[in-house]
PDB file of C-alpha atoms in Angstrom:
ATOM      1  CA  MET A   1      67.346 -82.360  -1.929  1.00  0.00           C
ATOM      2  CA  ILE A   2      64.447 -82.982   0.436  1.00  0.00           C
ATOM      3  CA  ALA A   3      64.175 -86.666   1.327  1.00  0.00           C
ATOM      4  CA  THR A   4      60.437 -87.049   1.775  1.00  0.00           C
ATOM      5  CA  ALA A   5      57.731 -88.798  -0.206  1.00  0.00           C
ATOM      6  CA  ALA A   6      55.105 -86.550   1.364  1.00  0.00           C
ATOM      7  CA  PRO A   7      53.887 -83.613  -0.692  1.00  0.00           C
ATOM      8  CA  ILE A   8      55.365 -80.240   0.211  1.00  0.00           C
ATOM      9  CA  ALA A   9      52.668 -77.621   0.862  1.00  0.00           C
ATOM     10  CA  PHE A  10      53.390 -73.903   0.978  1.00  0.00           C
ATOM     11  CA  VAL A  11      51.151 -71.732   3.177  1.00  0.00           C
ATOM     12  CA  GLY A  12      51.248 -68.021   3.941  1.00  0.00           C
ATOM     13  CA  MET A  13      49.596 -64.653   3.496  1.00  0.00           C
ATOM     14  CA  ALA A  14      48.250 -63.423   0.173  1.00  0.00           C
ATOM     15  CA  GLY A  15      51.096 -62.049  -1.912  1.00  0.00           C
ATOM     16  CA  VAL A  16      53.882 -63.875  -0.093  1.00  0.00           C
ATOM     17  CA  GLY A  17      54.759 -65.898  -3.202  1.00  0.00           C
ATOM     18  CA  LYS A  18      53.331 -69.355  -2.534  1.00  0.00           C
ATOM     19  CA  SER A  19      52.606 -70.084  -6.198  1.00  0.00           C
ATOM     20  CA  ALA A  20      55.935 -68.769  -7.489  1.00  0.00           C
ATOM     21  CA  VAL A  21      57.979 -70.615  -4.868  1.00  0.00           C
ATOM     22  CA  ALA A  22      55.973 -73.828  -5.334  1.00  0.00           C
ATOM     23  CA  ARG A  23      56.587 -73.779  -9.103  1.00  0.00           C
ATOM     24  CA  ARG A  24      60.325 -73.291  -8.598  1.00  0.00           C
ATOM     25  CA  VAL A  25      60.596 -76.036  -5.974  1.00  0.00           C
ATOM     26  CA  ALA A  26      58.526 -78.467  -8.065  1.00  0.00           C
ATOM     27  CA  THR A  27      60.730 -77.819 -11.085  1.00  0.00           C
ATOM     28  CA  ALA A  28      63.897 -78.292  -9.029  1.00  0.00           C
ATOM     29  CA  LEU A  29      62.579 -81.588  -7.620  1.00  0.00           C
ATOM     30  CA  GLY A  30      61.121 -82.767 -10.919  1.00  0.00           C
ATOM     31  CA  VAL A  31      57.635 -83.228  -9.457  1.00  0.00           C
ATOM     32  CA  GLU A  32      54.153 -81.902 -10.143  1.00  0.00           C
ATOM     33  CA  CYS A  33      53.116 -78.472  -8.859  1.00  0.00           C
ATOM     34  CA  ILE A  34      49.481 -78.248  -7.772  1.00  0.00           C
ATOM     35  CA  ASP A  35      48.158 -74.704  -7.333  1.00  0.00           C
ATOM     36  CA  ILE A  36      44.957 -74.775  -5.276  1.00  0.00           C
ATOM     37  CA  ASP A  37      43.684 -71.479  -6.712  1.00  0.00           C
ATOM     38  CA  ALA A  38      44.187 -72.875 -10.239  1.00  0.00           C
ATOM     39  CA  GLU A  39      42.380 -76.086  -9.255  1.00  0.00           C
ATOM     40  CA  VAL A  40      39.388 -74.108  -7.947  1.00  0.00           C
ATOM     41  CA  SER A  41      39.417 -71.979 -11.090  1.00  0.00           C
ATOM     42  CA  ALA A  42      39.439 -75.094 -13.292  1.00  0.00           C
ATOM     43  CA  VAL A  43      36.446 -76.578 -11.461  1.00  0.00           C
ATOM     44  CA  ARG A  44      34.556 -73.351 -12.213  1.00  0.00           C
ATOM     45  CA  GLY A  45      35.356 -73.347 -15.924  1.00  0.00           C
ATOM     46  CA  GLY A  46      38.414 -71.113 -15.722  1.00  0.00           C
ATOM     47  CA  GLN A  47      36.807 -68.268 -13.757  1.00  0.00           C
ATOM     48  CA  SER A  48      39.201 -66.099 -11.787  1.00  0.00           C
ATOM     49  CA  VAL A  49      39.355 -66.612  -8.038  1.00  0.00           C
ATOM     50  CA  SER A  50      37.982 -63.108  -7.437  1.00  0.00           C
ATOM     51  CA  SER A  51      35.075 -63.729  -9.821  1.00  0.00           C
ATOM     52  CA  ILE A  52      34.246 -67.040  -8.132  1.00  0.00           C
ATOM     53  CA  PHE A  53      34.469 -65.378  -4.722  1.00  0.00           C
ATOM     54  CA  ASP A  54      32.124 -62.568  -5.837  1.00  0.00           C
ATOM     55  CA  GLU A  55      29.643 -64.983  -7.397  1.00  0.00           C
ATOM     56  CA  ILE A  56      29.311 -67.617  -4.670  1.00  0.00           C
ATOM     57  CA  GLY A  57      30.603 -65.873  -1.540  1.00  0.00           C
ATOM     58  CA  GLU A  58      33.366 -66.695   0.893  1.00  0.00           C
ATOM     59  CA  ASP A  59      31.800 -69.762   2.539  1.00  0.00           C
ATOM     60  CA  GLU A  60      31.156 -71.596  -0.724  1.00  0.00           C
ATOM     61  CA  PHE A  61      34.539 -70.528  -2.084  1.00  0.00           C
ATOM     62  CA  ARG A  62      36.263 -71.935   1.013  1.00  0.00           C
ATOM     63  CA  ALA A  63      34.358 -75.207   0.533  1.00  0.00           C
ATOM     64  CA  LEU A  64      35.702 -75.450  -3.041  1.00  0.00           C
ATOM     65  CA  GLU A  65      39.176 -74.585  -1.764  1.00  0.00           C
ATOM     66  CA  THR A  66      38.948 -77.339   0.864  1.00  0.00           C
ATOM     67  CA  ALA A  67      37.775 -79.884  -1.713  1.00  0.00           C
ATOM     68  CA  ALA A  68      40.658 -78.955  -4.031  1.00  0.00           C
ATOM     69  CA  LEU A  69      43.198 -79.190  -1.203  1.00  0.00           C
ATOM     70  CA  LEU A  70      41.928 -82.574  -0.008  1.00  0.00           C
ATOM     71  CA  ASP A  71      41.900 -83.877  -3.585  1.00  0.00           C
ATOM     72  CA  ALA A  72      45.466 -82.649  -4.124  1.00  0.00           C
ATOM     73  CA  LEU A  73      46.677 -84.203  -0.881  1.00  0.00           C
ATOM     74  CA  ASP A  74      44.892 -87.496  -1.557  1.00  0.00           C
ATOM     75  CA  GLY A  75      46.182 -87.601  -5.122  1.00  0.00           C
ATOM     76  CA  ALA A  76      49.740 -86.796  -4.101  1.00  0.00           C
ATOM     77  CA  CYS A  77      49.740 -89.234  -1.198  1.00  0.00           C
ATOM     78  CA  ASN A  78      47.908 -92.110  -2.879  1.00  0.00           C
ATOM     79  CA  GLY A  79      48.971 -91.686  -6.476  1.00  0.00           C
ATOM     80  CA  VAL A  80      45.362 -91.520  -7.683  1.00  0.00           C
ATOM     81  CA  ARG A  81      44.124 -89.742 -10.804  1.00  0.00           C
ATOM     82  CA  GLY A  82      47.573 -89.928 -12.350  1.00  0.00           C
ATOM     83  CA  ARG A  83      49.157 -87.520  -9.911  1.00  0.00           C
ATOM     84  CA  ALA A  84      52.766 -88.047  -8.953  1.00  0.00           C
ATOM     85  CA  ARG A  85      53.332 -89.504  -5.517  1.00  0.00           C
ATOM     86  CA  ARG A  86      55.553 -86.538  -4.753  1.00  0.00           C
ATOM     87  CA  ALA A  87      54.154 -83.105  -5.425  1.00  0.00           C
ATOM     88  CA  VAL A  88      54.464 -79.503  -4.362  1.00  0.00           C
ATOM     89  CA  ILE A  89      51.259 -77.688  -3.412  1.00  0.00           C
ATOM     90  CA  ALA A  90      50.678 -73.934  -3.461  1.00  0.00           C
ATOM     91  CA  THR A  91      47.744 -73.390  -1.119  1.00  0.00           C
ATOM     92  CA  GLY A  92      45.330 -70.491  -1.322  1.00  0.00           C
ATOM     93  CA  GLY A  93      45.790 -67.768   1.275  1.00  0.00           C
ATOM     94  CA  GLY A  94      42.625 -68.808   3.140  1.00  0.00           C
ATOM     95  CA  VAL A  95      43.387 -72.527   3.396  1.00  0.00           C
ATOM     96  CA  VAL A  96      44.680 -72.138   6.946  1.00  0.00           C
ATOM     97  CA  GLU A  97      41.379 -70.613   8.094  1.00  0.00           C
ATOM     98  CA  ARG A  98      39.674 -74.024   8.257  1.00  0.00           C
ATOM     99  CA  GLN A  99      40.645 -76.556  10.893  1.00  0.00           C
ATOM    100  CA  ARG A 100      39.885 -79.435   8.525  1.00  0.00           C
ATOM    101  CA  ASN A 101      42.518 -78.101   6.124  1.00  0.00           C
ATOM    102  CA  LEU A 102      45.092 -77.652   8.880  1.00  0.00           C
ATOM    103  CA  ASP A 103      44.503 -81.200  10.118  1.00  0.00           C
ATOM    104  CA  ALA A 104      44.865 -82.643   6.607  1.00  0.00           C
ATOM    105  CA  LEU A 105      48.033 -80.654   5.947  1.00  0.00           C
ATOM    106  CA  ARG A 106      49.567 -81.771   9.240  1.00  0.00           C
ATOM    107  CA  ARG A 107      48.740 -85.430   8.519  1.00  0.00           C
ATOM    108  CA  GLN A 108      49.649 -85.596   4.867  1.00  0.00           C
ATOM    109  CA  ALA A 109      52.262 -82.980   3.960  1.00  0.00           C
ATOM    110  CA  LEU A 110      55.487 -81.299   4.838  1.00  0.00           C
ATOM    111  CA  VAL A 111      54.157 -77.778   5.482  1.00  0.00           C
ATOM    112  CA  VAL A 112      56.327 -74.748   4.772  1.00  0.00           C
ATOM    113  CA  TRP A 113      55.135 -71.373   6.022  1.00  0.00           C
ATOM    114  CA  LEU A 114      56.349 -68.554   3.789  1.00  0.00           C
ATOM    115  CA  ARG A 115      56.683 -65.203   5.501  1.00  0.00           C
ATOM    116  CA  SER A 116      57.551 -61.716   4.403  1.00  0.00           C
ATOM    117  CA  SER A 117      57.663 -58.311   6.011  1.00  0.00           C
ATOM    118  CA  ASP A 118      54.473 -56.251   6.067  1.00  0.00           C
ATOM    119  CA  ASP A 119      56.111 -53.627   3.835  1.00  0.00           C
ATOM    120  CA  VAL A 120      57.089 -56.174   1.182  1.00  0.00           C
ATOM    121  CA  LEU A 121      53.620 -57.752   1.240  1.00  0.00           C
ATOM    122  CA  ALA A 122      51.936 -54.356   0.951  1.00  0.00           C
ATOM    123  CA  ASP A 123      54.160 -53.401  -2.012  1.00  0.00           C
ATOM    124  CA  ARG A 124      53.486 -56.709  -3.771  1.00  0.00           C
ATOM    125  CA  LEU A 125      49.738 -56.492  -3.247  1.00  0.00           C
ATOM    126  CA  ARG A 126      49.602 -52.853  -4.392  1.00  0.00           C
ATOM    127  CA  SER A 127      51.527 -53.603  -7.583  1.00  0.00           C
ATOM    128  CA  SER A 128      49.746 -56.889  -8.354  1.00  0.00           C
ATOM    129  CA  SER A 129      47.147 -57.087 -11.096  1.00  0.00           C
ATOM    130  CA  VAL A 130      45.478 -59.954  -9.201  1.00  0.00           C
ATOM    131  CA  ARG A 131      42.357 -58.853  -7.342  1.00  0.00           C
ATOM    132  CA  ARG A 132      42.179 -60.185  -3.761  1.00  0.00           C
ATOM    133  CA  PRO A 133      38.530 -60.152  -2.596  1.00  0.00           C
ATOM    134  CA  LEU A 134      39.223 -60.030   1.139  1.00  0.00           C
ATOM    135  CA  LEU A 135      41.578 -57.076   0.703  1.00  0.00           C
ATOM    136  CA  ASP A 136      39.137 -54.998  -1.347  1.00  0.00           C
ATOM    137  CA  GLY A 137      37.074 -53.831   1.610  1.00  0.00           C
TER     138      GLY A 137
END
């Protein structure tokens, strides 16, 4: 068992399995799993990430992603809004593109970088029904 009160945040490329791994780890630890993509979707009335991205563009999407990440970190670290003090966070693939997010993750979480081979990622992304806006072009 991991002996830390800090939230555990998974980062990595699209398709690496951040959400799946985060759910499993949260279940094993008996703590809340916070999926940043799901949080952004909820703020936008349940819209899919790709739909939100198409509608408002990358910059505004990244701002929503940052707000969701900071809220998750603050909630997990401070116990606000009913969140457990310990939590596992599945970040969105673009979270690491903003310095503000990296700084917050470094300060407030145990960060785990999930990696996979290019071949495995390509296979997962090809077979996934989830549309990834930045990979469409």
